[in-house]
């Protein structure tokens, strides 16, 4: 393989730049030519490609977001859109594509591979919801952002004897809520994977905590559970504790990637380029037990990642 392309797609995640950088540097090391595709699959459809050299990715490893921009591309989900993307690859002589993104982007990579352009996926999403992979690029940085923000909320909740109800990202996945909830010492953690009982999981726990002398509370709620304003109001009505809702929102997607995310991105990207070089396609890179490995994208998309109920129980035991 002599010419490849790299793109970032779907929701952005801190560390995507470190991954792009390592794809470019590895490809050049292996004497390949490499193009950066602008705005995800749209860039392939519209032939927006930048030739990348060593210096194109200078000063990007520490930056959040993605220098290649990202996009959601409804057109790529049509046969006509894919055909345009394939035509761009043929015209430019691109023999393989590294796709940095989440599940949606991997579905696109699977389709592009099926149309004759070999693809390899690298999991980057702050939700950590890629089933075949223990940890995704961006998750660690987002978790650190959340705990920084919630630590600030804790200061003011403590001063006023308040309850802080904090919504963190995760529409379908409660990983970010669970691990940050543990890290900030939340009284309760609400996730989409586990049904909660308002009385038992919130009110009773707050009363028990108050009876032992603590009068401020943090409730971490995953986005998928939602309704934090209503929840805060209800908590205040039932417990008499002044309660405030905070939605952290898109701040969680930004910021300079952590050491862990920069390392994960660099390792995965290097591995991905070597996979293409070896002639492998329709693969997604993953990390398990600190080891890099790869799975067939189609199989990876069908895998399930069970929610860690042991961790959830542990969080409950120490949240008093
Ligand atoms: P993420 O990669 O973060 O999960 P999206 O779900 O928005 O983000 O997907 C990013 C892009 O991948 C979409 O805009 C689309 O172009 C492509 N894509 C998503 N789902 C599919 C699908 N089922 N089939 C083909 N392509 C898809």
Short mmCIF file of C-alpha atoms and ligand atoms in Angstrom, two decimals:
data_model
loop_
_atom_site.label_atom_id
_atom_site.label_comp_id
_atom_site.label_asym_id
_atom_site.label_seq_id
_atom_site.Cartn_x
_atom_site.Cartn_y
_atom_site.Cartn_z
CA UNK A 1 0.00 0.00 0.00
CA UNK A 2 1.57 3.27 -1.10
CA UNK A 3 -1.10 5.92 -0.54
CA UNK A 4 -3.56 6.19 2.32
CA UNK A 5 -5.96 8.77 3.78
CA UNK A 6 -7.01 9.61 7.31
CA UNK A 7 -10.25 11.21 8.48
CA UNK A 8 -12.02 12.11 11.74
CA UNK A 9 -15.77 11.58 11.78
CA UNK A 10 -18.86 11.93 14.00
CA UNK A 11 -18.56 13.36 17.51
CA UNK A 12 -15.14 14.83 18.27
CA UNK A 13 -12.99 13.65 21.15
CA UNK A 14 -9.77 15.00 22.68
CA UNK A 15 -6.86 12.98 21.34
CA UNK A 16 -8.11 12.78 17.75
CA UNK A 17 -5.23 15.06 16.72
CA UNK A 18 -2.68 12.82 18.41
CA UNK A 19 -4.16 9.94 16.40
CA UNK A 20 -4.04 11.86 13.09
CA UNK A 21 -0.45 12.85 13.84
CA UNK A 22 0.61 9.27 14.53
CA UNK A 23 -1.15 7.99 11.39
CA UNK A 24 0.71 10.57 9.30
CA UNK A 25 4.08 9.99 10.94
CA UNK A 26 3.79 6.19 10.75
CA UNK A 27 2.69 6.27 7.11
CA UNK A 28 5.59 8.54 6.17
CA UNK A 29 7.98 6.32 8.12
CA UNK A 30 6.74 3.39 6.02
CA UNK A 31 7.29 5.43 2.83
CA UNK A 32 3.59 5.83 2.13
CA UNK A 33 1.94 9.01 0.93
CA UNK A 34 -0.81 10.23 3.21
CA UNK A 35 -3.77 12.58 2.74
CA UNK A 36 -5.87 14.24 5.42
CA UNK A 37 -9.58 14.23 4.57
CA UNK A 38 -11.44 17.37 5.67
CA UNK A 39 -14.78 17.03 7.55
CA UNK A 40 -15.12 13.29 7.72
CA UNK A 41 -16.84 11.39 4.94
CA UNK A 42 -17.99 14.71 3.39
CA UNK A 43 -14.36 15.36 2.50
CA UNK A 44 -14.20 12.11 0.55
CA UNK A 45 -17.47 12.90 -1.23
CA UNK A 46 -16.37 16.46 -2.10
CA UNK A 47 -12.72 15.65 -2.77
CA UNK A 48 -11.43 17.87 0.05
CA UNK A 49 -8.07 16.31 0.72
CA UNK A 50 -4.83 17.76 2.04
CA UNK A 51 -1.47 16.14 1.35
CA UNK A 52 0.11 15.63 4.77
CA UNK A 53 3.80 15.89 5.55
CA UNK A 54 5.74 15.68 8.81
CA UNK A 55 5.18 19.34 9.58
CA UNK A 56 1.46 19.44 8.74
CA UNK A 57 0.84 17.70 12.05
CA UNK A 58 3.36 19.72 14.08
CA UNK A 59 1.97 21.41 17.20
CA UNK A 60 -1.22 19.39 17.19
CA UNK A 61 -0.58 16.65 19.76
CA UNK A 62 -1.67 18.85 22.67
CA UNK A 63 -4.74 20.32 20.99
CA UNK A 64 -8.32 19.25 21.58
CA UNK A 65 -10.85 18.99 18.76
CA UNK A 66 -9.61 17.86 15.36
CA UNK A 67 -7.47 19.82 12.92
CA UNK A 68 -9.08 17.84 10.09
CA UNK A 69 -12.55 18.97 11.26
CA UNK A 70 -15.30 16.45 11.69
CA UNK A 71 -18.84 16.11 10.37
CA UNK A 72 -21.89 13.95 10.24
CA UNK A 73 -22.51 13.06 6.62
CA UNK A 74 -26.04 11.94 5.76
CA UNK A 75 -25.01 11.84 2.07
CA UNK A 76 -22.43 9.14 2.80
CA UNK A 77 -25.26 6.89 3.96
CA UNK A 78 -26.67 6.87 0.40
CA UNK A 79 -25.33 4.68 -2.40
CA UNK A 80 -24.69 7.80 -4.48
CA UNK A 81 -22.64 9.35 -1.66
CA UNK A 82 -20.50 6.24 -1.23
CA UNK A 83 -19.94 6.06 -4.99
CA UNK A 84 -18.66 9.65 -4.97
CA UNK A 85 -16.31 8.81 -2.08
CA UNK A 86 -15.04 5.71 -3.89
CA UNK A 87 -14.51 7.76 -7.06
CA UNK A 88 -12.41 10.29 -5.10
CA UNK A 89 -10.26 7.47 -3.70
CA UNK A 90 -9.72 6.00 -7.19
CA UNK A 91 -8.96 9.38 -8.72
CA UNK A 92 -6.43 10.18 -6.00
CA UNK A 93 -4.98 6.67 -5.92
CA UNK A 94 -5.94 6.16 -2.28
CA UNK A 95 -5.64 2.50 -1.39
CA UNK A 96 -6.71 2.56 2.24
CA UNK A 97 -8.43 4.82 4.77
CA UNK A 98 -7.97 5.20 8.53
CA UNK A 99 -11.28 6.29 10.11
CA UNK A 100 -11.08 7.88 13.57
CA UNK A 101 -14.49 8.03 15.27
CA UNK A 102 -17.24 6.05 16.93
CA UNK A 103 -19.69 3.29 16.01
CA UNK A 104 -21.43 5.36 13.31
CA UNK A 105 -18.14 6.12 11.62
CA UNK A 106 -17.22 2.42 11.71
CA UNK A 107 -20.51 1.56 9.96
CA UNK A 108 -19.39 3.96 7.25
CA UNK A 109 -15.94 2.32 7.16
CA UNK A 110 -17.57 -1.10 6.80
CA UNK A 111 -19.60 0.19 3.83
CA UNK A 112 -16.57 1.82 2.21
CA UNK A 113 -14.58 -1.41 2.60
CA UNK A 114 -17.46 -3.33 0.98
CA UNK A 115 -17.14 -0.94 -1.99
CA UNK A 116 -13.48 -1.86 -2.46
CA UNK A 117 -11.63 0.72 -0.33
CA UNK A 118 -9.96 -1.03 2.63
CA UNK A 119 -10.61 0.77 5.92
CA UNK A 120 -9.33 0.48 9.48
CA UNK A 121 -11.15 2.17 12.39
CA UNK A 122 -9.71 3.79 15.51
CA UNK A 123 -12.17 4.24 18.41
CA UNK A 124 -12.38 7.85 19.56
CA UNK A 125 -15.40 8.91 21.63
CA UNK A 126 -15.77 10.40 25.09
CA UNK A 127 -18.66 7.99 25.80
CA UNK A 128 -16.36 4.92 25.89
CA UNK A 129 -19.19 2.98 24.23
CA UNK A 130 -17.24 0.88 21.70
CA UNK A 131 -18.03 -2.70 22.67
CA UNK A 132 -14.82 -4.42 21.56
CA UNK A 133 -12.59 -1.89 23.28
CA UNK A 134 -11.98 -1.30 26.99
CA UNK A 135 -11.08 2.35 26.59
CA UNK A 136 -11.60 4.83 23.77
CA UNK A 137 -9.60 7.93 22.86
CA UNK A 138 -11.04 11.01 24.59
CA UNK A 139 -12.70 9.25 27.49
CA UNK A 140 -9.92 9.91 30.01
CA UNK A 141 -9.68 13.61 29.13
CA UNK A 142 -13.45 14.03 29.32
CA UNK A 143 -13.51 12.29 32.70
CA UNK A 144 -10.81 14.65 33.97
CA UNK A 145 -12.76 17.65 32.70
CA UNK A 146 -15.87 16.41 34.49
CA UNK A 147 -14.10 15.93 37.81
CA UNK A 148 -12.51 19.39 37.58
CA UNK A 149 -15.93 20.93 37.02
CA UNK A 150 -17.66 18.91 39.72
CA UNK A 151 -14.91 19.70 42.23
CA UNK A 152 -15.78 23.37 41.72
CA UNK A 153 -19.47 22.64 42.19
CA UNK A 154 -18.63 20.72 45.35
CA UNK A 155 -16.97 23.81 46.87
CA UNK A 156 -20.07 25.91 46.44
CA UNK A 157 -22.47 23.07 47.39
CA UNK A 158 -20.49 22.56 50.58
CA UNK A 159 -20.58 26.27 51.47
CA UNK A 160 -24.36 26.40 51.09
CA UNK A 161 -25.33 22.91 52.29
CA UNK A 162 -26.76 22.25 48.86
CA UNK A 163 -27.37 19.33 46.60
CA UNK A 164 -25.74 19.56 43.17
CA UNK A 165 -27.38 17.52 40.42
CA UNK A 166 -24.88 17.28 37.55
CA UNK A 167 -25.59 15.97 34.07
CA UNK A 168 -22.63 14.45 32.24
CA UNK A 169 -22.52 13.18 28.65
CA UNK A 170 -23.63 9.66 27.75
CA UNK A 171 -26.94 9.26 25.94
CA UNK A 172 -26.88 5.48 25.96
CA UNK A 173 -23.79 4.72 28.01
CA UNK A 174 -23.18 5.43 31.68
CA UNK A 175 -19.41 4.85 31.77
CA UNK A 176 -18.49 8.51 32.06
CA UNK A 177 -21.12 9.04 34.77
CA UNK A 178 -20.03 5.96 36.69
CA UNK A 179 -16.29 6.58 36.76
CA UNK A 180 -16.58 10.32 37.34
CA UNK A 181 -19.26 9.70 39.98
CA UNK A 182 -16.79 7.50 41.83
CA UNK A 183 -14.02 10.07 41.36
CA UNK A 184 -16.03 12.97 42.76
CA UNK A 185 -17.57 11.00 45.61
CA UNK A 186 -21.15 11.31 44.36
CA UNK A 187 -23.94 10.34 46.75
CA UNK A 188 -25.86 8.80 43.85
CA UNK A 189 -24.97 7.94 40.26
CA UNK A 190 -27.78 7.57 37.73
CA UNK A 191 -27.05 5.78 34.44
CA UNK A 192 -29.24 4.68 31.52
CA UNK A 193 -28.28 1.03 32.04
CA UNK A 194 -29.74 0.76 35.56
CA UNK A 195 -33.24 1.76 36.62
CA UNK A 196 -33.30 3.94 39.72
CA UNK A 197 -35.71 4.34 42.58
CA UNK A 198 -36.06 8.00 43.60
CA UNK A 199 -36.82 7.24 47.24
CA UNK A 200 -34.27 4.49 47.82
CA UNK A 201 -31.40 5.63 45.60
CA UNK A 202 -31.59 9.35 46.27
CA UNK A 203 -33.78 10.44 49.21
CA UNK A 204 -32.87 7.63 51.63
CA UNK A 205 -29.17 7.96 50.81
CA UNK A 206 -29.23 11.71 51.34
CA UNK A 207 -30.98 11.23 54.70
CA UNK A 208 -28.46 8.63 55.81
CA UNK A 209 -25.59 10.87 54.76
CA UNK A 210 -27.12 13.86 56.55
CA UNK A 211 -27.68 11.82 59.72
CA UNK A 212 -23.93 11.15 59.83
CA UNK A 213 -23.10 14.84 59.58
CA UNK A 214 -22.65 15.63 55.88
CA UNK A 215 -24.99 18.23 54.48
CA UNK A 216 -23.95 18.70 50.86
CA UNK A 217 -24.56 16.21 48.10
CA UNK A 218 -23.53 15.50 44.54
CA UNK A 219 -25.78 13.47 42.28
CA UNK A 220 -24.18 12.55 38.94
CA UNK A 221 -26.69 11.86 36.16
CA UNK A 222 -25.88 10.52 32.69
CA UNK A 223 -27.44 12.49 29.82
CA UNK A 224 -29.52 9.46 28.84
CA UNK A 225 -31.35 9.58 32.19
CA UNK A 226 -31.86 13.34 31.73
CA UNK A 227 -34.38 15.71 33.37
CA UNK A 228 -31.86 17.13 35.84
CA UNK A 229 -33.89 20.33 36.40
CA UNK A 230 -36.97 18.35 37.39
CA UNK A 231 -34.88 16.02 39.49
CA UNK A 232 -33.28 18.91 41.41
CA UNK A 233 -36.71 20.44 42.01
CA UNK A 234 -38.12 17.16 43.26
CA UNK A 235 -35.14 16.56 45.56
CA UNK A 236 -35.59 20.02 47.08
CA UNK A 237 -39.35 19.46 47.58
CA UNK A 238 -38.96 16.05 49.19
CA UNK A 239 -35.79 16.55 51.28
CA UNK A 240 -35.89 20.29 51.96
CA UNK A 241 -32.24 20.51 50.80
CA UNK A 242 -31.69 23.39 48.39
CA UNK A 243 -30.82 21.76 45.05
CA UNK A 244 -29.34 23.03 41.81
CA UNK A 245 -29.01 21.36 38.42
CA UNK A 246 -25.95 21.82 36.21
CA UNK A 247 -25.63 20.48 32.68
CA UNK A 248 -21.92 20.28 31.84
CA UNK A 249 -22.61 19.91 28.11
CA UNK A 250 -20.05 20.39 25.35
CA UNK A 251 -17.27 21.56 27.63
CA UNK A 252 -16.70 17.82 28.16
CA UNK A 253 -15.67 17.34 24.53
CA UNK A 254 -12.94 19.97 24.52
CA UNK A 255 -9.57 20.63 26.06
CA UNK A 256 -6.03 19.41 25.76
CA UNK A 257 -5.91 15.60 25.75
CA UNK A 258 -4.51 13.85 28.83
CA UNK A 259 -1.25 11.90 28.72
CA UNK A 260 -3.29 8.71 28.69
CA UNK A 261 -5.34 9.78 25.65
CA UNK A 262 -2.28 11.02 23.74
CA UNK A 263 -0.58 7.69 24.38
CA UNK A 264 -3.64 5.61 23.51
CA UNK A 265 -4.12 7.61 20.30
CA UNK A 266 -0.47 7.30 19.29
CA UNK A 267 -0.37 3.54 19.86
CA UNK A 268 -3.68 2.84 18.14
CA UNK A 269 -2.86 5.00 15.13
CA UNK A 270 0.54 3.39 14.63
CA UNK A 271 -1.09 -0.05 14.86
CA UNK A 272 -3.83 0.94 12.38
CA UNK A 273 -1.37 1.99 9.68
CA UNK A 274 0.58 -1.25 10.09
CA UNK A 275 -2.67 -3.20 9.66
CA UNK A 276 -3.31 -1.46 6.33
CA UNK A 277 0.30 -2.05 5.35
CA UNK A 278 -0.15 -5.77 6.02
CA UNK A 279 -3.14 -5.78 3.69
CA UNK A 280 -5.75 -6.10 6.44
CA UNK A 281 -9.06 -4.32 5.99
CA UNK A 282 -12.43 -3.87 7.69
CA UNK A 283 -10.67 -3.95 11.06
CA UNK A 284 -11.14 -1.87 14.18
CA UNK A 285 -8.27 -1.34 16.61
CA UNK A 286 -8.99 -2.03 20.28
CA UNK A 287 -7.24 -2.20 23.62
CA UNK A 288 -7.88 -4.97 26.16
CA UNK A 289 -5.81 -5.76 29.25
CA UNK A 290 -3.33 -3.13 28.09
CA UNK A 291 -2.75 -4.93 24.79
CA UNK A 292 -3.57 -3.67 21.32
CA UNK A 293 -5.57 -5.96 19.08
CA UNK A 294 -7.99 -5.72 16.18
CA UNK A 295 -11.42 -7.04 15.30
CA UNK A 296 -13.47 -7.38 12.15
CA UNK A 297 -15.61 -4.20 12.04
CA UNK A 298 -18.82 -6.09 11.27
CA UNK A 299 -18.27 -8.43 14.22
CA UNK A 300 -17.19 -5.56 16.48
CA UNK A 301 -20.41 -3.66 15.69
CA UNK A 302 -22.45 -6.65 16.83
CA UNK A 303 -20.61 -7.06 20.15
CA UNK A 304 -22.17 -5.93 23.42
CA UNK A 305 -20.27 -4.31 26.26
CA UNK A 306 -22.11 -5.18 29.45
CA UNK A 307 -22.32 -2.39 32.00
CA UNK A 308 -19.95 -2.99 34.91
CA UNK A 309 -22.43 -3.82 37.68
CA UNK A 310 -19.62 -4.70 40.11
CA UNK A 311 -18.23 -1.22 39.74
CA UNK A 312 -21.72 0.23 40.16
CA UNK A 313 -22.23 -1.75 43.39
CA UNK A 314 -18.81 -0.70 44.66
CA UNK A 315 -19.66 2.95 43.99
CA UNK A 316 -22.82 2.55 46.07
CA UNK A 317 -20.96 0.98 48.98
CA UNK A 318 -18.58 3.90 49.37
CA UNK A 319 -20.98 6.75 48.52
CA UNK A 320 -21.94 7.87 51.99
P1 LIG B 1 -19.89 8.47 15.62
O1 LIG B 1 -18.84 7.96 14.69
O2 LIG B 1 -19.32 9.41 16.63
O3 LIG B 1 -20.73 7.36 16.20
P2 LIG B 1 -22.13 9.23 13.87
O4 LIG B 1 -23.05 8.17 14.37
O5 LIG B 1 -22.67 10.60 13.72
O6 LIG B 1 -20.85 9.43 14.79
O7 LIG B 1 -21.54 8.73 12.47
C1 LIG B 1 -20.63 9.52 11.73
C2 LIG B 1 -20.87 9.34 10.26
O8 LIG B 1 -20.67 7.96 9.91
C3 LIG B 1 -22.29 9.62 9.79
O9 LIG B 1 -22.52 10.97 9.53
C4 LIG B 1 -22.37 8.81 8.50
O10 LIG B 1 -21.75 9.46 7.43
C5 LIG B 1 -21.59 7.57 8.87
N1 LIG B 1 -22.54 6.57 9.37
C6 LIG B 1 -23.20 6.56 10.55
N2 LIG B 1 -24.05 5.51 10.64
C7 LIG B 1 -23.94 4.83 9.49
C8 LIG B 1 -24.55 3.65 8.94
N3 LIG B 1 -25.46 2.96 9.62
N4 LIG B 1 -24.16 3.25 7.71
C9 LIG B 1 -23.24 3.93 7.02
N5 LIG B 1 -22.63 5.04 7.45
C10 LIG B 1 -22.97 5.51 8.66
#
